[in-house]
Short mmCIF file of C-alpha atoms in Angstrom, two decimals:
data_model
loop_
_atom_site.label_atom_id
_atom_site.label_comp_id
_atom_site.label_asym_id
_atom_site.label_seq_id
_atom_site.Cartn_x
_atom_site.Cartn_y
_atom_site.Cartn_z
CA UNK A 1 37.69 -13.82 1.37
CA UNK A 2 34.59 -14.33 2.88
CA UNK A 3 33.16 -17.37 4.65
CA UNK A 4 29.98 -18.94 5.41
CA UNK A 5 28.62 -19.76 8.78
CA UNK A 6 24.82 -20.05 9.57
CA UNK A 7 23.02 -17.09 8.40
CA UNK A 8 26.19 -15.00 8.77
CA UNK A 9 29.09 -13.69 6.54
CA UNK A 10 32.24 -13.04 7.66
CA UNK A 11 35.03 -10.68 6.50
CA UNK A 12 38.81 -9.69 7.62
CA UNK A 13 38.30 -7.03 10.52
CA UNK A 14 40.25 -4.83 8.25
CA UNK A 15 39.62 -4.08 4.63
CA UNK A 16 38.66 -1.74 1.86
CA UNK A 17 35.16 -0.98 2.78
CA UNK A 18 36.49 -0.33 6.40
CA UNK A 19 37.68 2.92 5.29
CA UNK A 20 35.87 3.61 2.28
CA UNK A 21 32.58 3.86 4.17
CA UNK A 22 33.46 6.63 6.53
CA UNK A 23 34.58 8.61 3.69
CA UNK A 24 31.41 8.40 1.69
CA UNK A 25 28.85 8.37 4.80
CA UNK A 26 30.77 12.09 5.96
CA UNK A 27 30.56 13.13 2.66
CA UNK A 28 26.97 12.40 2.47
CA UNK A 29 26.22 13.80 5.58
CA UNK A 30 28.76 16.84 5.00
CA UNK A 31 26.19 17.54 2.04
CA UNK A 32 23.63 18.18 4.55
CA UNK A 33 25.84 19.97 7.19
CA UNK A 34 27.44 22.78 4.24
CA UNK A 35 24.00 23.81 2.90
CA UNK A 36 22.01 23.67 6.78
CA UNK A 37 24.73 24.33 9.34
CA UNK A 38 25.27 21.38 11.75
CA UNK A 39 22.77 22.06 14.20
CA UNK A 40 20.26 22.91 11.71
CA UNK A 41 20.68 19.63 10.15
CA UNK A 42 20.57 17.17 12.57
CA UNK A 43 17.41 19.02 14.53
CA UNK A 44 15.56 18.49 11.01
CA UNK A 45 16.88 14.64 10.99
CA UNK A 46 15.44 14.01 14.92
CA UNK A 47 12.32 16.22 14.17
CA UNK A 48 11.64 14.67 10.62
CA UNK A 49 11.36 11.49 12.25
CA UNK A 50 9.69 12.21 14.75
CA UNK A 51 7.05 14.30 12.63
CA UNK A 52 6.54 10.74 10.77
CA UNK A 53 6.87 8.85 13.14
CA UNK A 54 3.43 10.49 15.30
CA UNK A 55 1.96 11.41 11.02
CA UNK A 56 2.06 9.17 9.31
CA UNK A 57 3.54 5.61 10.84
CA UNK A 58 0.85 5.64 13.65
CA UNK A 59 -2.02 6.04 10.70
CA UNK A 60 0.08 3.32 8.23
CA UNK A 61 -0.17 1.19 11.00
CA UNK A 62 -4.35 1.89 11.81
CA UNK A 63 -5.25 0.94 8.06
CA UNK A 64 -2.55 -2.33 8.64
CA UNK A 65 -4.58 -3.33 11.50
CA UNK A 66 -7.94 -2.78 9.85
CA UNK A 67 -6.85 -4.73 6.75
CA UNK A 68 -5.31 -7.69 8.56
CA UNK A 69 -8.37 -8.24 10.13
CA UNK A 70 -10.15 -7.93 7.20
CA UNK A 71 -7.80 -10.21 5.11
CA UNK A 72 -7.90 -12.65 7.81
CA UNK A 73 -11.60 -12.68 7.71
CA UNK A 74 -11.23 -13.29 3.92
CA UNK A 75 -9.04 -16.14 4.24
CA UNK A 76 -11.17 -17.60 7.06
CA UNK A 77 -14.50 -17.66 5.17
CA UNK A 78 -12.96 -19.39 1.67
CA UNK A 79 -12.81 -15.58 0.04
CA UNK A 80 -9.48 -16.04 -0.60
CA UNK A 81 -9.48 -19.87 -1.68
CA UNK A 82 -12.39 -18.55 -4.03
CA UNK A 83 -9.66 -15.97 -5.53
CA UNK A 84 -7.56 -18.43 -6.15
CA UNK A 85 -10.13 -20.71 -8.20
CA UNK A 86 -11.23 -17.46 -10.60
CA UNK A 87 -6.92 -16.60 -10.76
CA UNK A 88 -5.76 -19.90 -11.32
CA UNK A 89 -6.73 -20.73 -15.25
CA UNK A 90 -5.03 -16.92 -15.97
CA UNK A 91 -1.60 -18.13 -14.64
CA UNK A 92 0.17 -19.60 -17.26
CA UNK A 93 -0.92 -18.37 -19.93
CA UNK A 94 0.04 -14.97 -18.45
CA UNK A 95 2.25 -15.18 -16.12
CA UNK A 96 3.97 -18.76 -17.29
CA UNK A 97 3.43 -20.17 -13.80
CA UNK A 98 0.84 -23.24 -12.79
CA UNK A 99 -1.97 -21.76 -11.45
CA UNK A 100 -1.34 -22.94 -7.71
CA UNK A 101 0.90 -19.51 -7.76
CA UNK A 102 -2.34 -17.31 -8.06
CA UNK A 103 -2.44 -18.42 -4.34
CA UNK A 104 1.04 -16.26 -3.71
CA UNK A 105 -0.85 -13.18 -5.43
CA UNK A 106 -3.67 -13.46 -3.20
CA UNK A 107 -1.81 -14.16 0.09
CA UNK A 108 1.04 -11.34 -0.68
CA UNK A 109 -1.16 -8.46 -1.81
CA UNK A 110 -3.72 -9.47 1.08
CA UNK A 111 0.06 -9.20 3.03
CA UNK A 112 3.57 -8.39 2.22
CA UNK A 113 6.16 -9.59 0.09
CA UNK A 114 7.47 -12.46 2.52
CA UNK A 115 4.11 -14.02 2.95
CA UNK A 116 4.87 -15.98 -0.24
CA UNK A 117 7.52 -17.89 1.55
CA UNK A 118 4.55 -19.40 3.96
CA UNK A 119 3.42 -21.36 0.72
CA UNK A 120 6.90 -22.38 -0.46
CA UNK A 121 7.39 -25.54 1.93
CA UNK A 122 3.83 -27.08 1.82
CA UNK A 123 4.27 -30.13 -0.55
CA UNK A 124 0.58 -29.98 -2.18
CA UNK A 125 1.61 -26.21 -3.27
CA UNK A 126 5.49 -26.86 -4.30
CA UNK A 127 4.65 -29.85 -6.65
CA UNK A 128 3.28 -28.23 -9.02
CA UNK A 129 5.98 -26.47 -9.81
CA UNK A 130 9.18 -27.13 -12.29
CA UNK A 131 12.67 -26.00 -10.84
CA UNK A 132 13.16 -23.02 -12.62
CA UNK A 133 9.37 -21.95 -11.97
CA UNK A 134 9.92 -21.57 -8.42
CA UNK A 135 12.21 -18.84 -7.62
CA UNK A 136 9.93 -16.66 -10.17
CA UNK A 137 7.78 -16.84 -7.02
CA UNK A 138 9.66 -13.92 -5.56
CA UNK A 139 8.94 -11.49 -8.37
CA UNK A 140 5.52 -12.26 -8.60
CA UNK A 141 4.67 -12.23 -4.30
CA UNK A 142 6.73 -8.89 -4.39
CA UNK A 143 4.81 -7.04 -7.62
CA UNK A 144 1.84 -7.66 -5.33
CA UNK A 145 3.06 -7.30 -2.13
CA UNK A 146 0.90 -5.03 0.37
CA UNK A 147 -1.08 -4.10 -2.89
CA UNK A 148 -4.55 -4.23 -0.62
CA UNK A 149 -2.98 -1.28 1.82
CA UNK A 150 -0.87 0.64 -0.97
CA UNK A 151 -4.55 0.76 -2.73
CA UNK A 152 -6.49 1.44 0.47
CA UNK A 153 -3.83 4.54 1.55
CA UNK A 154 -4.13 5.85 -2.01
CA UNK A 155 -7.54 6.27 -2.27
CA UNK A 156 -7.83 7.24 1.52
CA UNK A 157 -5.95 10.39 0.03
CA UNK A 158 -9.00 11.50 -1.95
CA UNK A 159 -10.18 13.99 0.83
CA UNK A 160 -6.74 15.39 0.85
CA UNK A 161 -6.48 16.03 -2.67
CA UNK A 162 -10.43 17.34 -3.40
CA UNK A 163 -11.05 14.60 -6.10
CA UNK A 164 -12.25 11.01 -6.15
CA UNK A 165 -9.31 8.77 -6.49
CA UNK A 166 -10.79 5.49 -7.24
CA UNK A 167 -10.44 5.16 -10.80
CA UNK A 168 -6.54 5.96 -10.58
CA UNK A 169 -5.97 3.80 -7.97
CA UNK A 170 -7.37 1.38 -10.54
CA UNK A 171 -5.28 2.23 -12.96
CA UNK A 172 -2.36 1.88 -11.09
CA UNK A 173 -3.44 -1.80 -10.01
CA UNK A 174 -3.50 -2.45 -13.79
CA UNK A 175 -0.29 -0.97 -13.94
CA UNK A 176 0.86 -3.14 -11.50
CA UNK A 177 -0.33 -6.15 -12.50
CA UNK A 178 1.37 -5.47 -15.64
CA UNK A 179 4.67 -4.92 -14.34
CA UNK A 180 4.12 -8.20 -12.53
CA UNK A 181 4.06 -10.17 -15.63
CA UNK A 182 7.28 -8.05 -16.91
CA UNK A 183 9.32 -8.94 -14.27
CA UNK A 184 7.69 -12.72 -13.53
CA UNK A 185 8.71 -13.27 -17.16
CA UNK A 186 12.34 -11.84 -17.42
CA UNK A 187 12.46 -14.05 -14.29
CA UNK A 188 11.73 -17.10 -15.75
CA UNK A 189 13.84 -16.57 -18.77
CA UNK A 190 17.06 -16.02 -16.26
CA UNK A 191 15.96 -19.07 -13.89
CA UNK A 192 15.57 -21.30 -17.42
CA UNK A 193 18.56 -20.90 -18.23
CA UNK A 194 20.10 -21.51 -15.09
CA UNK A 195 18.61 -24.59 -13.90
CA UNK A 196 17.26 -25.82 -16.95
CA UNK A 197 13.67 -27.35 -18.07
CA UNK A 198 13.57 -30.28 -15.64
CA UNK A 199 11.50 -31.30 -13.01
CA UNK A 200 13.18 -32.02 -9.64
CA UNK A 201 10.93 -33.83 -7.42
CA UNK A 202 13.48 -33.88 -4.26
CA UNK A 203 13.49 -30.22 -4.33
CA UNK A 204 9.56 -29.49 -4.92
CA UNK A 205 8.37 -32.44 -3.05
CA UNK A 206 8.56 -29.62 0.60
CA UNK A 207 8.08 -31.25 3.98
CA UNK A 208 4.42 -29.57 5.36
CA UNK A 209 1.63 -32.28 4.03
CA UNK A 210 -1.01 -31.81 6.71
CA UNK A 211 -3.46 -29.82 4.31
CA UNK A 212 -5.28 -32.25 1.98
CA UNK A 213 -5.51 -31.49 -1.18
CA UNK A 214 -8.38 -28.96 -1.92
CA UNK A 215 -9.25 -28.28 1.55
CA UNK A 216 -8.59 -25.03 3.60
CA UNK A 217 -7.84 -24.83 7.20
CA UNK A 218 -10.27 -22.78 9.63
CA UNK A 219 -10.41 -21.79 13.18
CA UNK A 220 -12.15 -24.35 15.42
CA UNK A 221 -15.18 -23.20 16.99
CA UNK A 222 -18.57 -21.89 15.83
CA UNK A 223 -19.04 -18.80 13.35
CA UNK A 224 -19.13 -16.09 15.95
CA UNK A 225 -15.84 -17.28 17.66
CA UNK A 226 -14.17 -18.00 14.36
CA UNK A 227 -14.82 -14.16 13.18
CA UNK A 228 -13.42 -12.98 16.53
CA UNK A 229 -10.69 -14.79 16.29
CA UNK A 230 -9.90 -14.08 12.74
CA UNK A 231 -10.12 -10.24 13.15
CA UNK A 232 -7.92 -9.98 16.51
CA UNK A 233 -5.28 -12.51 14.93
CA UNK A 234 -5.68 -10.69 11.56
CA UNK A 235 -4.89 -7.35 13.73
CA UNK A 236 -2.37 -8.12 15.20
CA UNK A 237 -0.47 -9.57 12.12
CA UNK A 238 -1.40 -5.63 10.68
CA UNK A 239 0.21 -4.55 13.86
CA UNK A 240 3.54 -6.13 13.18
CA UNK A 241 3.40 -4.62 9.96
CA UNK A 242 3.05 -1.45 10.90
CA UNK A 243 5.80 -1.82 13.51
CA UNK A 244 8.04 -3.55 11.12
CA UNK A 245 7.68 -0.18 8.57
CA UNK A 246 8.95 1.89 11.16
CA UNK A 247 12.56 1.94 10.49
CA UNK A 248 11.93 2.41 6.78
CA UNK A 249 10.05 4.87 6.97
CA UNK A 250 12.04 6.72 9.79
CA UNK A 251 15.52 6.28 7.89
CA UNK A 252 14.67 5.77 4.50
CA UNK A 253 11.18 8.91 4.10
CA UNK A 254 13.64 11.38 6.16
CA UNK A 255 16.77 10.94 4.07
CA UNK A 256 14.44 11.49 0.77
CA UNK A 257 12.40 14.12 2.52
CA UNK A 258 15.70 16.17 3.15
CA UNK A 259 16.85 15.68 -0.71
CA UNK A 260 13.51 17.14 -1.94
CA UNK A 261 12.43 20.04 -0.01
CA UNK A 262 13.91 23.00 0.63
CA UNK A 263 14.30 25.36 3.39
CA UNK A 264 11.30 26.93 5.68
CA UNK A 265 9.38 29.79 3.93
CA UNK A 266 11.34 32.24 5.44
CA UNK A 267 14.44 30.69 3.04
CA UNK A 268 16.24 30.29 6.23
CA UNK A 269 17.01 26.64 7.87
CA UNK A 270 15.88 26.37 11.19
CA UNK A 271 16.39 23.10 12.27
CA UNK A 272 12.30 22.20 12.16
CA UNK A 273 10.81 18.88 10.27
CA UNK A 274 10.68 18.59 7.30
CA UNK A 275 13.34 21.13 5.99
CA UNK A 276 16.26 19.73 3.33
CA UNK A 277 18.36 21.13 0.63
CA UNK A 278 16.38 20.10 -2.31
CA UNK A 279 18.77 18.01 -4.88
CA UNK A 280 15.89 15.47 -6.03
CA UNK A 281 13.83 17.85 -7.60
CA UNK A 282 16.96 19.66 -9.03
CA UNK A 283 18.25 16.42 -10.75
CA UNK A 284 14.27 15.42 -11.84
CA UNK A 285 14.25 19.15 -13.75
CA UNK A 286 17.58 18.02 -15.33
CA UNK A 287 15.73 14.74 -16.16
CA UNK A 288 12.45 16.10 -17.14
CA UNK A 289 12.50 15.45 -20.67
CA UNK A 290 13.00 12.18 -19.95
CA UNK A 291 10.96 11.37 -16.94
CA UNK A 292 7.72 13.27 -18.37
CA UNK A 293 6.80 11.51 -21.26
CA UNK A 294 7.43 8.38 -19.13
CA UNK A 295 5.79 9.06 -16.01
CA UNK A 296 4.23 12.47 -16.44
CA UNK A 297 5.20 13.79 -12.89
CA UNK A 298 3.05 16.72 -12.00
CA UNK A 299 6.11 17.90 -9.65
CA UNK A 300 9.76 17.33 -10.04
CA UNK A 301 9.63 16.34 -6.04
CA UNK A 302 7.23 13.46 -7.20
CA UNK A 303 10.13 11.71 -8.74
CA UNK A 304 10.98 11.00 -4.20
CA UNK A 305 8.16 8.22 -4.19
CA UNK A 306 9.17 5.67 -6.68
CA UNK A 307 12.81 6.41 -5.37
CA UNK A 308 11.85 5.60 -1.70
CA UNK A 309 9.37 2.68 -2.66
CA UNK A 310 12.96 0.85 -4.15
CA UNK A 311 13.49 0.19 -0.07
CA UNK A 312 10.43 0.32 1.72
CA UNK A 313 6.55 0.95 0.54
CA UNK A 314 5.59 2.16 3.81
CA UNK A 315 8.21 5.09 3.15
CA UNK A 316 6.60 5.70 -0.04
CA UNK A 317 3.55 6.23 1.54
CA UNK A 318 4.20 8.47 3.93
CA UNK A 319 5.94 10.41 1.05
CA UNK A 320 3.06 10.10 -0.95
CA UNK A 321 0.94 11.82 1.94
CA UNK A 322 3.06 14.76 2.34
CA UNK A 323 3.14 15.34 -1.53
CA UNK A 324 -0.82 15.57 -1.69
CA UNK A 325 -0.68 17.75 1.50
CA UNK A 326 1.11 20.14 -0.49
CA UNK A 327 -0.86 20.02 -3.46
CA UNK A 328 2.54 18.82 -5.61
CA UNK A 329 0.97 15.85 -6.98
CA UNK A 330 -2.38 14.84 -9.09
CA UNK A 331 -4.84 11.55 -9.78
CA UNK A 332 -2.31 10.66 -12.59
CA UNK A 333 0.82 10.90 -10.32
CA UNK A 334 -1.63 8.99 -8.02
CA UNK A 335 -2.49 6.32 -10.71
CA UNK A 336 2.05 5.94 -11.13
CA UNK A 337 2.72 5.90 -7.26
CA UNK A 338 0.22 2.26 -7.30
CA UNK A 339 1.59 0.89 -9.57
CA UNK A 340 5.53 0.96 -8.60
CA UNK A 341 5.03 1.22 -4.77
CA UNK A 342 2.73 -2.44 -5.45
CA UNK A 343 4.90 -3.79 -7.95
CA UNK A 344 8.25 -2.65 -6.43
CA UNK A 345 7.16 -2.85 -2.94
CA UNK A 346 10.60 -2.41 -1.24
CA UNK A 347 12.04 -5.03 -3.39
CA UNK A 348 15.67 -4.22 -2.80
CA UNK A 349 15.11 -4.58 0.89
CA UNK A 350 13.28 -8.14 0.86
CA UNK A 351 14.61 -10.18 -2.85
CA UNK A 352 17.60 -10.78 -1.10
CA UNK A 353 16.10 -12.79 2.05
CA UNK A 354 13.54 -14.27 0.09
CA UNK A 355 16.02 -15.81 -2.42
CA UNK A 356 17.91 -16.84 0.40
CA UNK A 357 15.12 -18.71 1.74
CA UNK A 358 14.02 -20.36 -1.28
CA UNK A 359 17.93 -21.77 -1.79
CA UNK A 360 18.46 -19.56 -5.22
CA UNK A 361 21.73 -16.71 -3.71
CA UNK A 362 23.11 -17.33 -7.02
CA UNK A 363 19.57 -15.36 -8.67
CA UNK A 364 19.47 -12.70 -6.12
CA UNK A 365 21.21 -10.06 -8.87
CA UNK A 366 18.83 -11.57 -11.26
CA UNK A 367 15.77 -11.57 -9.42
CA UNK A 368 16.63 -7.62 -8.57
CA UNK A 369 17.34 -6.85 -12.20
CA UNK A 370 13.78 -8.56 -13.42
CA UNK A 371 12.43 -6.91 -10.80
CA UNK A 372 13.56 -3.23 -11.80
CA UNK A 373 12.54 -3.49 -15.09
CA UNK A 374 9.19 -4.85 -13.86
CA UNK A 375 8.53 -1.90 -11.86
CA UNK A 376 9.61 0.54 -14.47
CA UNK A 377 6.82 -0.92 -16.68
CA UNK A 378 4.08 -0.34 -14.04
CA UNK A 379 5.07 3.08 -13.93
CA UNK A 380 5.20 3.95 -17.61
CA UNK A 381 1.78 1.68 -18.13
CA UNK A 382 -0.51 3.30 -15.50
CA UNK A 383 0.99 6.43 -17.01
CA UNK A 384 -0.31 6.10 -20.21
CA UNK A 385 -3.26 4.32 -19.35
CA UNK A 386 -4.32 6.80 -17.49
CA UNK A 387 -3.86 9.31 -19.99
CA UNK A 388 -5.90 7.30 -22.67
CA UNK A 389 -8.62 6.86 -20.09
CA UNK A 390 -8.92 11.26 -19.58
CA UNK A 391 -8.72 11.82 -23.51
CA UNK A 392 -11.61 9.24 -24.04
CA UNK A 393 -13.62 9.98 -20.63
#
């Protein structure tokens, strides 16, 4: 039986999962181990992660820097506030929200998931919401979550890949956005029923009132030492993020990297980065009539991004980059990879705490099963979009 305390949960020192785990982590490891040889296997794990780590997280983290600053900038100057004026009369109707949450799509896709929860305990933003409104916040900051860097890194692929990757980039925020409204809604159906129509003005009155109503806050100081200010704070919030990615993309892109490729072109293992024992793309063939007509995959190894973007976007990046190096994906795999990295934005790594935070643990299964479905309709909509846009153009 487990009991509460703080932020922690406890369990009996002994129990099921004590000896269950070792079982199926060995297994899973063993899988590695019978098809590379021991040494082979863990030299590919260390030098895997290292090869990302130097590759790809260091670059990740350059275009996190230059888009906090740039965000920050936004959101000093009103760019943002003036986002949230031209969103707001789109919200309900669309997304069945008041239109104070367009303010969560700006701030999370300018961000990451989390940065919805700044908003949540400001009174003049929580007011205008109903109960069952709020937690819906979660699915709609995460379908945008680091949208403005997933769409930056995509179309910074363009060289790599010979072609001009704007318009599927695009098409992939449209997919996005669409997925959004999928999972938003399925949301709000679940929280409806659980807390009922009802306004609750103890729990949406929040405790932060220091921002009148239609103002914004700003730096003190005159223009030039505002922008200066904005851009180093804005940097260093991107270098968080691309410090906090690290262990996602370390773990999470090496596990997936070693379950797509294969061994080096010799067809021996030899221990170097970047060598695995190929199951993903096995299982995707299996899948393929299936996974085509949904997705249209170029590759059977492209199936690793929307896999790895389940627990961490910066993962599926990095994927994302070694796929075009190799010339196994296209613009419409492109136009799929933004949409369900946006939309599902390592959403099985964040709903959790976020629900937490906003008081709804009872959702969290909820909130993760609006969400899948959410991101599963990004990918199949840029898809076909993007298809429908090449026949006609």
């Amino acid at each position: 039986m487990e009991e509460k305390n703080q932020s922690f949960s406890f369990k009996k020192e002994m129990s099921v999962e004590t000896f269950v785990f070792p079982i199926i982590f060995l297994a899973f490891f063993g899988l590695f181990v019978y098809y590379m040889g021991l040494a082979n296997a863990l030299n590919t794990i260390m030098n895997t992660a290292y090869r990302l780590l130097i590759d790809t997280v260091l670059y990740i983290t350059a275009v996190c820097v230059i888009m906090g600053a740039v965000s920050a900038l936004f959101s000093e100057f009103g760019l943002v506030s003036l986002a949230n004026r031209l969103l707001r009369p789109l919200m309900r109707p669309i997304f069945g929200l008041p239109g104070a949450a367009a303010l969560g799509v700006v701030t999370t896709f300018l961000s990451d998931n989390p940065a919805i929860l700044a908003l949540t305990d400001d009174h003049h933003f929580r007011h205008y919401f109903r109960k069952f409104e709020f937690p819906a916040l979660t699915n709609l900051g995460t379908a945008f979550g680091m949208g403005l860097i997933v769409c930056t890194f995509m179309y910074s692929l363009s060289p790599k890949m010979g072609v001009g990757l704007g318009g599927a980039v695009g098409v992939g925020l449209i997919g996005a956005t669409i997925g959004s409204i999928v999972s938003t809604r399925i949301m709000l159906m679940f929280t409806k029923k659980y807390f009922g129509d009802t306004w609750d003005e103890e729990y949406t009155s929040g405790s932060n009132m220091n921002t009148p109503k239609d103002m914004r806050p700003i730096r003190s100081g005159g223009v030039g030492s505002r922008v200066i200010a904005a851009v180093l704070e804005g940097g260093h919030s991107g270098v968080k993020m691309g410090v906090s990615i690290v262990p996602g993309v370390l773990v999470i892109c090496t596990i997936v990297l070693m379950l797509i490729n294969g061994p080096s072109e010799s067809g021996e293992y030899t221990g170097a980065a970047y060598e695995g024992i190929r199951i993903l793309p096995v299982l995707a063939e299996k899948l393929d009539f299936i996974l085509n007509p949904l997705f249209g995959f170029t590759s059977p190894e492209a199936i690793g991004v929307p896999v790895t973007a389940l627990g961490a976007a910066g993962a599926a990046l990095s994927l994302t980059s070694n796929l075009a190096a190799s010339h196994l994906i296209g613009p419409g795999d492109i136009a799929v990879f933004t949409a369900m990295c946006m939309c599902w934005s390592g959403y099985l790594s964040t709903h959790a705490s976020m629900m937490d935070s906003l008081g709804c643990k009872g959702l969290i299964g909820k909130a993760i099963t609006s969400h899948t479905i959410g991101g599963l309709a990004a990918g199949i909509s840029a898809h076909w979009i993007y298809v429908l846009i090449t026949m006609v153009f």
